[in-house]
Amino acid sequence: MQDTGKLRLGVNIDHVATVRNARGSAYPDPLRAAKLAEEAGADGITAHLREDRRHIGDADIEALMEGLSVPLNFEMAATDEMQKIALRHVPHAVCIVPEKREERTTEGGLEVAREENRLAHFIAPLRDAGCRVSLFIAADPAQVEAAARIGAQVVELHTGAYCDLHYEGKFDERDAELERLRDMSAFAHSLGLEVHAGHGLTFETVGPIAAFPEVMELNIGHFLIAESIFIGLPAAIAEMRRLMDEARA
Ligand code: PXP
């Protein structure tokens, strides 16, 4: 997914696997969902192989690598195990995320500034292999600067706090977080980083983020899979795409 000016939508299909795994069945199949997402206008597919394999499994990554026509954004923790898997498959992009076993979802951003040296060594072979390296970070200038210093090509800004504040009705705090996200999109872009954003985005919250001119890609999963229960995945993706385009215009 190169810098073309169009705002891209990456659809995260992790929670199709969550439903499958709840019953230990063979369905629903994440690859089938990914192909449906492609047909409905997804520009890429995102999948997070967690250490505990609570949703996507190793076989899903193989199937996605073989079966997708759009790029795969492989989310992973900065561990030796995940690095080996990424180097075996060489997906279009790897997005490095912090991962805690006890969390329900990715809670905070990556501590790039504190772990600069380790992460620099960690991402170098991934870049050399041809993956676009993205770092999932909070809207914090120290993290953006460190991401640029260690040679990441992309930062994905964590929109989870903004979305939580919106649904908690804390609109002043939400707007302050939105301001930080806006400033950090511009700052990251000024340092030559491609800017993505994601986590917790919904029909209600996507507009203001999609309107940031520097943001090139949004990665959205949980809400789209949840909404597909009611209106189907193609319709959920089409409506998200419409709201993104409307905000961008
Ligand atoms: N971006 C990153 C880096 C993530 O870790 C996740 C969640 O896996 C998402 C985007 C998508 O978040 P959500 O499922 O809340 O839309």
Coordinates of N, CA, C and O in Angstrom, one line a residue, residues 42 44 49 124 135 146 158 183 215 225 246:
A42 N -12.2 -3.2 0.6 CA -11.1 -3.0 1.5 C -9.8 -2.9 0.7 O -9.6 -3.6 -0.3
G44 N -6.8 -3.3 2.1 CA -5.9 -4.3 2.7 C -6.6 -5.0 3.8 O -7.7 -4.7 4.2
L49 N -1.5 -11.8 14.9 CA -1.1 -13.1 15.4 C -0.6 -12.8 16.9 O 0.6 -12.4 17.0
A124 N 15.2 -3.9 11.7 CA 16.1 -3.8 10.6 C 16.0 -5.0 9.6 O 15.8 -4.8 8.4
L135 N 4.9 1.2 13.2 CA 4.9 1.1 14.7 C 3.6 1.8 15.2 O 3.3 2.9 14.9
A146 N 11.2 9.0 17.9 CA 12.0 7.8 18.0 C 11.7 6.9 16.8 O 12.6 6.2 16.3
H158 N -2.6 5.5 17.7 CA -3.6 4.7 18.4 C -4.8 5.7 18.7 O -4.7 6.6 19.4
D183 N -2.2 17.0 15.7 CA -0.8 17.5 15.7 C 0.2 16.5 15.4 O 1.2 16.7 14.6
V215 N -3.2 11.5 7.1 CA -3.5 10.0 7.4 C -3.8 9.3 6.1 O -4.7 9.7 5.3
I225 N -16.8 -6.0 12.2 CA -17.2 -7.4 12.4 C -18.5 -7.4 13.2 O -19.4 -8.2 12.9
E246 N -16.5 10.9 2.7 CA -17.2 12.1 3.0 C -16.3 13.0 3.9 O -16.2 14.2 3.6

